[in-house]
PDB file of C-alpha atoms and ligand atoms in Angstrom:
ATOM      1  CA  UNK A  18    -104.438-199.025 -49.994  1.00  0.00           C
ATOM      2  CA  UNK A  19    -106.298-197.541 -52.925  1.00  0.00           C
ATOM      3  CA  UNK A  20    -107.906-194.800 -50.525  1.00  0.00           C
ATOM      4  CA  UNK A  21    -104.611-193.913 -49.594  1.00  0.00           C
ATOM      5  CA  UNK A  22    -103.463-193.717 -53.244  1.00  0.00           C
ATOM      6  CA  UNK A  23    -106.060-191.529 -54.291  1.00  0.00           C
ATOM      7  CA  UNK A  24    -105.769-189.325 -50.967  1.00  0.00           C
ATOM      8  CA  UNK A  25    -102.225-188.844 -51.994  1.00  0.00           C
ATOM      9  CA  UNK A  26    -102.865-188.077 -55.495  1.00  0.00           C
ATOM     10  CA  UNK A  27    -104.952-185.464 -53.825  1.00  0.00           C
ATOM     11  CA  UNK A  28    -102.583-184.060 -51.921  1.00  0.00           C
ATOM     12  CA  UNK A  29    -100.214-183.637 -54.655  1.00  0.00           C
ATOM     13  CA  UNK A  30    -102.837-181.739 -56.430  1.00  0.00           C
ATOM     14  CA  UNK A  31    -102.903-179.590 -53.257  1.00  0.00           C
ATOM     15  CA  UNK A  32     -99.079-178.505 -52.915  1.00  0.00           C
ATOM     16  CA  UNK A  33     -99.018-177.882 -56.580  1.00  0.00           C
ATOM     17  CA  UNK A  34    -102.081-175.372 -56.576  1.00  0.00           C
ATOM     18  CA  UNK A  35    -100.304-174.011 -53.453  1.00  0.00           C
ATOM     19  CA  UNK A  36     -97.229-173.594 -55.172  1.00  0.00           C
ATOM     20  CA  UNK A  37     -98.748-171.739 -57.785  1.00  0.00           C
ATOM     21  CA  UNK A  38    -100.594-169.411 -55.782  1.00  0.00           C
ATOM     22  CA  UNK A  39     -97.506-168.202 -53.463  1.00  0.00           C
ATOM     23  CA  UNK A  40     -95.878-167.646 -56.908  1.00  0.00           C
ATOM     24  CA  UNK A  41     -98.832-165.232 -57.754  1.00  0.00           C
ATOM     25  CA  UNK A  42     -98.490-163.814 -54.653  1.00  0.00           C
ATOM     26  CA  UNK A  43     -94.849-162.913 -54.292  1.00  0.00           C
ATOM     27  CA  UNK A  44     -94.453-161.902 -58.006  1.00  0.00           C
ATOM     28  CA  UNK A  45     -97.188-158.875 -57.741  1.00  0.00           C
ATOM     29  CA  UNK A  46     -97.804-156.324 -54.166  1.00  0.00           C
ATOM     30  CA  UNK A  47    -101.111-155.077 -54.504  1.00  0.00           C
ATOM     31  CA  UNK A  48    -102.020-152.541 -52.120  1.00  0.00           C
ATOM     32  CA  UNK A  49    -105.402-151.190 -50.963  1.00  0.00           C
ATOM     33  CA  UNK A  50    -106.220-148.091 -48.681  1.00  0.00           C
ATOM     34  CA  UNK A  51    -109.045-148.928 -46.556  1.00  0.00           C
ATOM     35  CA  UNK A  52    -110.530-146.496 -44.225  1.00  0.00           C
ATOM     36  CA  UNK A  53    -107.267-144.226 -44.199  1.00  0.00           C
ATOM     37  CA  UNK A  54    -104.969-147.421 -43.466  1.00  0.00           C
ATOM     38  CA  UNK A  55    -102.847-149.664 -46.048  1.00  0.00           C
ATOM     39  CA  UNK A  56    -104.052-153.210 -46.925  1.00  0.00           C
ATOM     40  CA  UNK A  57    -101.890-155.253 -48.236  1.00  0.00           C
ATOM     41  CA  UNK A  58    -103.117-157.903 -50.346  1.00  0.00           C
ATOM     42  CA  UNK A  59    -101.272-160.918 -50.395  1.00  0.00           C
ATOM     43  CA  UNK A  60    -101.202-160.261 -46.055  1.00  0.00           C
ATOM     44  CA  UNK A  61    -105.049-160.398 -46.300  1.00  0.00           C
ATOM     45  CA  UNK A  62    -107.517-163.280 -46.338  1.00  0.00           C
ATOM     46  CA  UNK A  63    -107.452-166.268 -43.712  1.00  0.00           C
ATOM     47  CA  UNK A  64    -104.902-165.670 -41.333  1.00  0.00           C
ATOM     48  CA  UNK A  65    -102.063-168.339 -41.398  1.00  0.00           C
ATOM     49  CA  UNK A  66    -101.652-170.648 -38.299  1.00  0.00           C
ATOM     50  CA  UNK A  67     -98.484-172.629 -39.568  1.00  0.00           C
ATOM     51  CA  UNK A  68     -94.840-171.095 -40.486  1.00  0.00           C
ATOM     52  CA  UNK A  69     -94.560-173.230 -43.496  1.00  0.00           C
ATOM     53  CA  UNK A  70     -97.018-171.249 -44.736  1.00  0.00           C
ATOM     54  CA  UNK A  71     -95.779-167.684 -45.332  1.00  0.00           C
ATOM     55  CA  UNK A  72     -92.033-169.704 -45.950  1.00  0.00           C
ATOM     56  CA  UNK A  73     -91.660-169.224 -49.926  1.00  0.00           C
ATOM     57  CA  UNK A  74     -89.195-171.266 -52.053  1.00  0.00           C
ATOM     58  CA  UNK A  75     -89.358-169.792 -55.233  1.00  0.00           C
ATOM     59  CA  UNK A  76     -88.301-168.287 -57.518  1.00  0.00           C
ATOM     60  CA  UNK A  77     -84.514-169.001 -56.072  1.00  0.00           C
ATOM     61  CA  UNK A  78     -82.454-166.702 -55.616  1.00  0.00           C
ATOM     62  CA  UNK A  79     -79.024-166.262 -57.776  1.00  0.00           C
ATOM     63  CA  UNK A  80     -75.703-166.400 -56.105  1.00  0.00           C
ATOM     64  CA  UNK A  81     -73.495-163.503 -57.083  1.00  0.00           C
ATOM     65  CA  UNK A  82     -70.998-162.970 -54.870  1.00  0.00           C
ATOM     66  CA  UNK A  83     -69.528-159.621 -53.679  1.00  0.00           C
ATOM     67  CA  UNK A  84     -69.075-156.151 -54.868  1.00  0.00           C
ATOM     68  CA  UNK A  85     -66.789-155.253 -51.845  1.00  0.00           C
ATOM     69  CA  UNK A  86     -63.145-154.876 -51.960  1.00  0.00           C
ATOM     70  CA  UNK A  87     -62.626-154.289 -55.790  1.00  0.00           C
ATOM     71  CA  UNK A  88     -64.807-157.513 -56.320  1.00  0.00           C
ATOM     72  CA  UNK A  89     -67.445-157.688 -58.990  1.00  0.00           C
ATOM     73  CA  UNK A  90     -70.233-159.956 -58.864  1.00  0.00           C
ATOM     74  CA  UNK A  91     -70.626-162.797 -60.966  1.00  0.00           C
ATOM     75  CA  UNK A  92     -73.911-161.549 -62.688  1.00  0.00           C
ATOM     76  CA  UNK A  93     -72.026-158.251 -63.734  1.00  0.00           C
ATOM     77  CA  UNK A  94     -70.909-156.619 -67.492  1.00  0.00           C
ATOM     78  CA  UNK A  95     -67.752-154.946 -67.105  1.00  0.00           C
ATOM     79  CA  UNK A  96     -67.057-152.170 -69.321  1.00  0.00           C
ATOM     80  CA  UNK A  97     -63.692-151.390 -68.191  1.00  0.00           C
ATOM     81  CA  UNK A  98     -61.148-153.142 -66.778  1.00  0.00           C
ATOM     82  CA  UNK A  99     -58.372-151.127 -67.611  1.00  0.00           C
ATOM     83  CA  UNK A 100     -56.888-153.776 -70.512  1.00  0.00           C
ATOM     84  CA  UNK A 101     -58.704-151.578 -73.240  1.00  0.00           C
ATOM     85  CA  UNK A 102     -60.800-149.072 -74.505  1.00  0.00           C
ATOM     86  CA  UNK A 103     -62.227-151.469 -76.898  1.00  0.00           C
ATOM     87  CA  UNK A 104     -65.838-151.449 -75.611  1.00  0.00           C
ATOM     88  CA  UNK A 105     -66.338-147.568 -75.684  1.00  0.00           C
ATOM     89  CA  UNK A 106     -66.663-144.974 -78.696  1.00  0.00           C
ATOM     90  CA  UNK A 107     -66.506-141.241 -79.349  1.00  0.00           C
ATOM     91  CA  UNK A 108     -70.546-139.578 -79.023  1.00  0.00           C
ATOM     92  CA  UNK A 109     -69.971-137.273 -82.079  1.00  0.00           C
ATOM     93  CA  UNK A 110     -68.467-139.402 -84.975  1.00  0.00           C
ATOM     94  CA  UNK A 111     -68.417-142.947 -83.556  1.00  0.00           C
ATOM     95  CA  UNK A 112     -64.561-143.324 -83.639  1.00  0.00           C
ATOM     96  CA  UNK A 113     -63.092-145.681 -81.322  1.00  0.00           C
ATOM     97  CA  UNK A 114     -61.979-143.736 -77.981  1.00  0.00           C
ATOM     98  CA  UNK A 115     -59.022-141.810 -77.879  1.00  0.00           C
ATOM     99  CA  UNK A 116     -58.615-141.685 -73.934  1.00  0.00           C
ATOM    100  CA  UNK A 117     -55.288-141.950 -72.472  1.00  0.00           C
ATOM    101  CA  UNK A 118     -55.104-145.961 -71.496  1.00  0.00           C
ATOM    102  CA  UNK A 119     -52.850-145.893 -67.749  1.00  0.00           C
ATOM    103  CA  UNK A 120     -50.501-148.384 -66.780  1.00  0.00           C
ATOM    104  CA  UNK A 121     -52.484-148.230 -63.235  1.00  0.00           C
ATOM    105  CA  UNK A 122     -55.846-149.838 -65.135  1.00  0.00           C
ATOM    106  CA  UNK A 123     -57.277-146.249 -65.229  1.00  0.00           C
ATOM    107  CA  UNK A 124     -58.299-144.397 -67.838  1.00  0.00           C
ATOM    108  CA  UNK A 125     -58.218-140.394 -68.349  1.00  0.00           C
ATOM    109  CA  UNK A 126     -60.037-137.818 -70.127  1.00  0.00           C
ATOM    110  CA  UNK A 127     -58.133-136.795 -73.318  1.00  0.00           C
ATOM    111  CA  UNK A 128     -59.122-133.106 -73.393  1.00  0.00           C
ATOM    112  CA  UNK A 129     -60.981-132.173 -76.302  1.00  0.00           C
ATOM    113  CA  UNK A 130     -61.819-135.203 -77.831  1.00  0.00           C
ATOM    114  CA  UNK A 131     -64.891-135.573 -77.086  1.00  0.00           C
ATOM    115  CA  UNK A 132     -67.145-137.330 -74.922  1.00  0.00           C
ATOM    116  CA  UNK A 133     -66.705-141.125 -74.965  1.00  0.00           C
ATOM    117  CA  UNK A 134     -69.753-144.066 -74.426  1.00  0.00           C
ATOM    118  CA  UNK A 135     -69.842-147.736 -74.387  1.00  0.00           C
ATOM    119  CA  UNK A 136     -70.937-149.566 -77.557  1.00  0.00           C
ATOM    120  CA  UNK A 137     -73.253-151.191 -75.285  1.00  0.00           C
ATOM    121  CA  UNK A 138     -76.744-150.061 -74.762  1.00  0.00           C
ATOM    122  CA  UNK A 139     -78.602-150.435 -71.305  1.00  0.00           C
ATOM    123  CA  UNK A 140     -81.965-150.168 -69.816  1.00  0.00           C
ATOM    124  CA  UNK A 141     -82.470-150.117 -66.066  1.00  0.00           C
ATOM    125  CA  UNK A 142     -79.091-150.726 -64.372  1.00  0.00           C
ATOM    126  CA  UNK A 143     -77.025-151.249 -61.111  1.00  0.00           C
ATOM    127  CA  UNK A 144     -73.697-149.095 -61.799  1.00  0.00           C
ATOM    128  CA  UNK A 145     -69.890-149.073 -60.301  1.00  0.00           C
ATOM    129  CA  UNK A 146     -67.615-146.542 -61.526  1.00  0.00           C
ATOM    130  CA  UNK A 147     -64.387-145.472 -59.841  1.00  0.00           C
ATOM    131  CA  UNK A 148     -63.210-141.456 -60.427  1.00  0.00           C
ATOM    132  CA  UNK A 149     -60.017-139.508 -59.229  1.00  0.00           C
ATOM    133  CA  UNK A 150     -59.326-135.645 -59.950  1.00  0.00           C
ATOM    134  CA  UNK A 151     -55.663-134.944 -60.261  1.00  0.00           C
ATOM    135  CA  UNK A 152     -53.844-134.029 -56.922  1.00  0.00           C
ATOM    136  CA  UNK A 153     -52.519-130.716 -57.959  1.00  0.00           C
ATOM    137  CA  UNK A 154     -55.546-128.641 -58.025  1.00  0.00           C
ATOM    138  CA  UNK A 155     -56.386-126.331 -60.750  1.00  0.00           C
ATOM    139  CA  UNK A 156     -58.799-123.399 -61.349  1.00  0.00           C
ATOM    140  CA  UNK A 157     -62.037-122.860 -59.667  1.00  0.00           C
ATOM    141  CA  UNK A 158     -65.677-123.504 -59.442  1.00  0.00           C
ATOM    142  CA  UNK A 159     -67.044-125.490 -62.571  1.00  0.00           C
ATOM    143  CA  UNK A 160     -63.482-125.680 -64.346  1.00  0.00           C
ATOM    144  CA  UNK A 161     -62.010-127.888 -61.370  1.00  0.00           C
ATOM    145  CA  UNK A 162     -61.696-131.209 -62.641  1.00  0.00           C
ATOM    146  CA  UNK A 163     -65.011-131.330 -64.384  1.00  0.00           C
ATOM    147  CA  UNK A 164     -66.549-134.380 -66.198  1.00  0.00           C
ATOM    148  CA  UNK A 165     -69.696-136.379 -65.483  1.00  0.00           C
ATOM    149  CA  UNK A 166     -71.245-139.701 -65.583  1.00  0.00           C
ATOM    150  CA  UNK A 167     -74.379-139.311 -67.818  1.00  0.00           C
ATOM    151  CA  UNK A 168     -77.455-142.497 -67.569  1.00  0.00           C
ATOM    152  CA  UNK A 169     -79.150-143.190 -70.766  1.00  0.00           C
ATOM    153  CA  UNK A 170     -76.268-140.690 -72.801  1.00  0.00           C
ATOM    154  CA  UNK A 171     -78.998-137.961 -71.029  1.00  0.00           C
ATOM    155  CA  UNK A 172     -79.043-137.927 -67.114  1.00  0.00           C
ATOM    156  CA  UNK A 173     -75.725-136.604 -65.433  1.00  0.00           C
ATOM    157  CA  UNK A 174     -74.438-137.696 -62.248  1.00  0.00           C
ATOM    158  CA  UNK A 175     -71.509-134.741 -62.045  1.00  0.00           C
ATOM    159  CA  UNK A 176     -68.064-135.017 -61.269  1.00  0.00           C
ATOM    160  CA  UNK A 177     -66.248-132.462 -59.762  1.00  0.00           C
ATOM    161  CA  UNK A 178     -62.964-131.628 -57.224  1.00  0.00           C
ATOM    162  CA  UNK A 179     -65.379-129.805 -54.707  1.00  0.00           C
ATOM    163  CA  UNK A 180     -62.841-129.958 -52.055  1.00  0.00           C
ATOM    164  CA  UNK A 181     -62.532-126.627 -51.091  1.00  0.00           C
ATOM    165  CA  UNK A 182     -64.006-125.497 -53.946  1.00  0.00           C
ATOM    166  CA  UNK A 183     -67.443-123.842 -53.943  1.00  0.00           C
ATOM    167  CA  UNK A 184     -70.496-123.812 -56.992  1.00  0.00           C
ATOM    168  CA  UNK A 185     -73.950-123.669 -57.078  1.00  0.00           C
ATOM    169  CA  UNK A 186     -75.413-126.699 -55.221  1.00  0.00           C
ATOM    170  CA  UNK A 187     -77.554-128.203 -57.987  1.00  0.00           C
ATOM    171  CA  UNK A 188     -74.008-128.516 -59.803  1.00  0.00           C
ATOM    172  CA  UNK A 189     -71.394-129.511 -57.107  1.00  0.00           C
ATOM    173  CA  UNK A 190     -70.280-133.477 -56.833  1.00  0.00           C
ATOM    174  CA  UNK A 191     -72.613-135.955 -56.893  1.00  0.00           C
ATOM    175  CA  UNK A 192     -75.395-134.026 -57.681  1.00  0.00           C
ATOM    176  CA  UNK A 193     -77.401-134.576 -60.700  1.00  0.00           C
ATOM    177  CA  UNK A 194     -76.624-131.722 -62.789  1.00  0.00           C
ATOM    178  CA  UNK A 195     -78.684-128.844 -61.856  1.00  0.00           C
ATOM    179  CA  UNK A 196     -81.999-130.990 -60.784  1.00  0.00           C
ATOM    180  CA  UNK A 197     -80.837-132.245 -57.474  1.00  0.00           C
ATOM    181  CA  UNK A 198     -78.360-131.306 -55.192  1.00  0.00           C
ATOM    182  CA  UNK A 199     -76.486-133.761 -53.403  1.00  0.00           C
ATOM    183  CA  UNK A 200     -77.768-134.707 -49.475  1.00  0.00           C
ATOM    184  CA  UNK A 201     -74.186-135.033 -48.506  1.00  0.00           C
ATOM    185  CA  UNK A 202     -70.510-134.262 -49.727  1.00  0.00           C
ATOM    186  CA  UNK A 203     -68.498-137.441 -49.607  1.00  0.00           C
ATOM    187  CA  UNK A 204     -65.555-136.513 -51.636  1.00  0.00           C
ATOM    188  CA  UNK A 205     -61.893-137.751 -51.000  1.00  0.00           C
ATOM    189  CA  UNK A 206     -58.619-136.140 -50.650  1.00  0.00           C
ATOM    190  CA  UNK A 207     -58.200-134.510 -54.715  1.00  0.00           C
ATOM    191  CA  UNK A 208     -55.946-137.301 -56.458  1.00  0.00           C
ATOM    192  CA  UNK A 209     -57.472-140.010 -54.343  1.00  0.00           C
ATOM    193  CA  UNK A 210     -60.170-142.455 -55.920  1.00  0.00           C
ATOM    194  CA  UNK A 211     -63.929-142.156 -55.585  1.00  0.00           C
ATOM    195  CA  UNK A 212     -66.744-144.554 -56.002  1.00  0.00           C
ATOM    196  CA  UNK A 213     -70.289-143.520 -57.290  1.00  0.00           C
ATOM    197  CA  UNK A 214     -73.079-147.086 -56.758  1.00  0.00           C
ATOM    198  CA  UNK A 215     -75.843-145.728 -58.989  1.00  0.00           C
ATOM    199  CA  UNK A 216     -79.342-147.465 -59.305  1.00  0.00           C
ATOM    200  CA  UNK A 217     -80.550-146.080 -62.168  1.00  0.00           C
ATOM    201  CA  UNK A 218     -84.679-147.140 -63.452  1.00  0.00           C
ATOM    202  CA  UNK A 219     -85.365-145.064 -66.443  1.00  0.00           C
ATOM    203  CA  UNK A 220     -88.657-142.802 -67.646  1.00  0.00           C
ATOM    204  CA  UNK A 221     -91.004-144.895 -69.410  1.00  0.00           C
ATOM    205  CA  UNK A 222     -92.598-143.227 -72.524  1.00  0.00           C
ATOM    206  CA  UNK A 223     -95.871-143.950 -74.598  1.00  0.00           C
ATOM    207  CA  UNK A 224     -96.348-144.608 -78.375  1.00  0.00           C
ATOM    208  CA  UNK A 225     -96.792-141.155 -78.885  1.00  0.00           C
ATOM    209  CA  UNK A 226     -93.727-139.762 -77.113  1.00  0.00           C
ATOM    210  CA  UNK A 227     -95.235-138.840 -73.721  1.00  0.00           C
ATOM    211  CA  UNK A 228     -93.235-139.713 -70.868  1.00  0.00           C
ATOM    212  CA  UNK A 229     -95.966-141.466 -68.756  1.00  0.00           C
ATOM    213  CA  UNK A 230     -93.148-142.672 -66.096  1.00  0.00           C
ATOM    214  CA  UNK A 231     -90.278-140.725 -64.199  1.00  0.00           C
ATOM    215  CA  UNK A 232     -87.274-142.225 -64.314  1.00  0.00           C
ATOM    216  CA  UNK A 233     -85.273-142.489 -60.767  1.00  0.00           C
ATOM    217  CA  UNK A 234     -81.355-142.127 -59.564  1.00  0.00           C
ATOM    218  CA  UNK A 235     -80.214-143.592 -55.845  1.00  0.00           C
ATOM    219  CA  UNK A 236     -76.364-142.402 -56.072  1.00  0.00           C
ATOM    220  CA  UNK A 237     -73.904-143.687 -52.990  1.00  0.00           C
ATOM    221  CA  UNK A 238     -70.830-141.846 -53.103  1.00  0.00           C
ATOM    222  CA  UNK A 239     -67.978-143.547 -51.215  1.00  0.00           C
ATOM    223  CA  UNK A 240     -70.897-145.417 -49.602  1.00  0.00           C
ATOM    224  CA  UNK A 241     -72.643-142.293 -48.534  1.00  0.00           C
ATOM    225  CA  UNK A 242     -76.326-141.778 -49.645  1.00  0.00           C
ATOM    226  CA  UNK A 243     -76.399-139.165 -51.291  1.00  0.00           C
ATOM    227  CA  UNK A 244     -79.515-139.087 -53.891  1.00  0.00           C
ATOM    228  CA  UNK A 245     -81.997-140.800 -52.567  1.00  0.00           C
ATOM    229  CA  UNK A 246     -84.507-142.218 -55.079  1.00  0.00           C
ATOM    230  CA  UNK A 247     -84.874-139.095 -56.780  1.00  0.00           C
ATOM    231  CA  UNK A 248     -87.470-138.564 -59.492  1.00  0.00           C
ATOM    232  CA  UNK A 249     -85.626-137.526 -62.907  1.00  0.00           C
ATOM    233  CA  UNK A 250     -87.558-134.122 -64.243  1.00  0.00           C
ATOM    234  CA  UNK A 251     -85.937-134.782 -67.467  1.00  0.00           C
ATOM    235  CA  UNK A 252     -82.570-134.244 -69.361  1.00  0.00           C
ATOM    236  CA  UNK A 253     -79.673-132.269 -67.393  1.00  0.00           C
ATOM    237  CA  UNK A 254     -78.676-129.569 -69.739  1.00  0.00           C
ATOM    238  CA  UNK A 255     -76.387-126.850 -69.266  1.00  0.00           C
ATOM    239  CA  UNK A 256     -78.681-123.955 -70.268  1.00  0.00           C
ATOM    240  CA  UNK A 257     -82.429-124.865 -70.224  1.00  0.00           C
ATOM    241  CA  UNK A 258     -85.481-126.916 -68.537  1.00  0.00           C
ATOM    242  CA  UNK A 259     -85.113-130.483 -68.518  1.00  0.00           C
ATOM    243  CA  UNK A 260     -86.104-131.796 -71.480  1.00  0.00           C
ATOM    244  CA  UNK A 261     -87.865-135.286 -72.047  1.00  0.00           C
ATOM    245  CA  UNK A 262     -87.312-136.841 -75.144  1.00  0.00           C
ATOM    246  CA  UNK A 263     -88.728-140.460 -75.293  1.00  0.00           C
ATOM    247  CA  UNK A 264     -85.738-142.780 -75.767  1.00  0.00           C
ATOM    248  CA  UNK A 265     -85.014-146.525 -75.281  1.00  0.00           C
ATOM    249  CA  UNK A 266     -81.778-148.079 -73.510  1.00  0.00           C
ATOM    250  CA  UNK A 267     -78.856-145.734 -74.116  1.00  0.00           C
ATOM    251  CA  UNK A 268     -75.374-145.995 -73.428  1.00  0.00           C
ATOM    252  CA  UNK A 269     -72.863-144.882 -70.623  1.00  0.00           C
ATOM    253  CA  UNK A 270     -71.261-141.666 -71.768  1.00  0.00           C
ATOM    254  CA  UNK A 271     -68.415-139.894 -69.942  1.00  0.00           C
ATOM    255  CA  UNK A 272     -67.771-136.383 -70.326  1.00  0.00           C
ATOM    256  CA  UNK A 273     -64.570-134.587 -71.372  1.00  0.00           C
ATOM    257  CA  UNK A 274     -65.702-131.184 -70.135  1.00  0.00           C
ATOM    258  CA  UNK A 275     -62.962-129.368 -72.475  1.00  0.00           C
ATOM    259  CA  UNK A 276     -60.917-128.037 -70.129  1.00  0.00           C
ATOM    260  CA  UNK A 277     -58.097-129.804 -69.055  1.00  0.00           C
ATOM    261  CA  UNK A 278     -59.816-131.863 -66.623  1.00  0.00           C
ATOM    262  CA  UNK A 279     -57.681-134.625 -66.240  1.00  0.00           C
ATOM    263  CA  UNK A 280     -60.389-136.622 -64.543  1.00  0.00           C
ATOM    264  CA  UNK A 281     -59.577-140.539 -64.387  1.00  0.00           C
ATOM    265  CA  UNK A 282     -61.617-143.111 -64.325  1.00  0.00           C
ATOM    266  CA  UNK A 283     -61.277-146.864 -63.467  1.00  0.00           C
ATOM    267  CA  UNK A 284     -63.566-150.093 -62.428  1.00  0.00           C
ATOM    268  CA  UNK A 285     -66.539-149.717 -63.979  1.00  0.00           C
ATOM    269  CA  UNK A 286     -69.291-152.291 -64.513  1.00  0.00           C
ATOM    270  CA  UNK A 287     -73.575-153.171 -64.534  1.00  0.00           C
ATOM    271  CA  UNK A 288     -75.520-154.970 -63.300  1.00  0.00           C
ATOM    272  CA  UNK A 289     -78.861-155.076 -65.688  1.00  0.00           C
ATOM    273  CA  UNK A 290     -82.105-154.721 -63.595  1.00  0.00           C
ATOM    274  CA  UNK A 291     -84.284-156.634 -64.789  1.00  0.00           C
TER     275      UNK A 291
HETATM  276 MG1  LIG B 308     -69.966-132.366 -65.620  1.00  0.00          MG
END
């Protein structure tokens, strides 16, 4: 009986050290290139003879829900719901927004006011946002219901009525702004409502400035893939390089282009990566 006690005891002591190691394991992929091929660490070793042992149990995984059909998932910060524009501020004086507030839950780009952001800072982040240009189309090229969704306050994802409406590439809808054109044009019928999915990761930067990590944009438009992991050179100015100031989380900032746009916008909530 006391054998068997201590033999248990012993196994205990076994599952726990397991336990710990698959944690190790899962939590870190090390990778190794020997003789031209890819090892994989935590696939190397003894090679297992039982299922239970490349089954893992932890860490669990959260239950969220879906982000189909209007839903938002459970883990999400909305920053517009249409009830208010209480969570987002003017960029150049830190007034609260002056947007027009729509009885549809939208909201639409007061021209000339200014861009708007959220009060709320963010570092790397899952992002909905819902856009419509208006229905009767005006002017051409870059003046065409113009506005953008900027990461960080720096990186634009552009918005845009391209349909039938030609510009550079680097600048047309969903393509962030004059880095990377878009791999596909997704847009709906002018008036009708988009969706952008953005997984944004952003640069990393040194104590001395130096960015010593690119930043990265996947962008689904209407479900399309259309930037796919794309390395961030910088800042997406107008006129210039891309510039790469070292920054920490920023806000979401929407862009009143100053022309009349009459972009909408509507839906719109994070998920923080963590
Ligand atoms: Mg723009």
């Amino acid at each position: 009986m006391e054998r068997l006690y201590i033999l248990g005891i012993l196994f205990s002591l076994g599952i726990v050290s397991c336990q710990h190691k698959v944690k190790e394991e899962i939590s870190e992929t090390d990778t190794e290139v020997k003789d031209g091929v890819i090892v994989y660490e935590e696939y190397s070793g003894t090679e297992p003879t039982k299922p239970e042992e490349t089954e893992f149990y932890e860490p669990k995984v959260p239950v969220v829900g879906s982000a189909m059909n209007g839903n938002i998932p459970a883990d999400a910060i909305v920053l517009f719901d249409g009830s208010s524009l209480d969570g987002w501020i003017h960029v150049q004086d830190s007034t609260a927004a002056k947007w027009h507030l729509n009885k549809d839950g939208s909201m639409t780009v007061a021209d000339k006011t200014g861009n708007i952001k959220t009060k709320q800072v963010f570092g790397d982040v899952q992002l909905h946002i819902e856009w419509s240009s208006p229905a009767e189309v005006q002017r051409e090229g870059q003046n065409r219901a113009n506005s953008g969704v900027f990461l960080d306050e720096l990186y634009e994802v552009q918005v845009l009525d391209n349909n039938n409406n030609d510009t550079y590439v680097n600048g047309q809808v969903a393509s962030i702004y004059k880095q990377h054109r878009p791999l596909a044009m997704a847009s709906v019928p002018s008036g009708e409502w988009n969706a952008y999915d953005i997984i944004y990761h952003a640069p990393e930067f040194n104590a001395d400035g130096n960015k010593i990590k690119s930043g990265t944009m996947t962008v689904l438009h209407n479900g399309v893939l259309v930037q796919d992991h794309i390395e961030l050179k910088g800042t997406t100015p107008y006129i210039g390089w891309p510039k790469n100031p070292a920054h920490g989380k920023g806000a979401l900032l929407l862009q009143d282009h100053g022309d009349n746009s009459r972009v909408s916008y509507r839906n719109i909530w994070v998920r923080e990566l963590k």
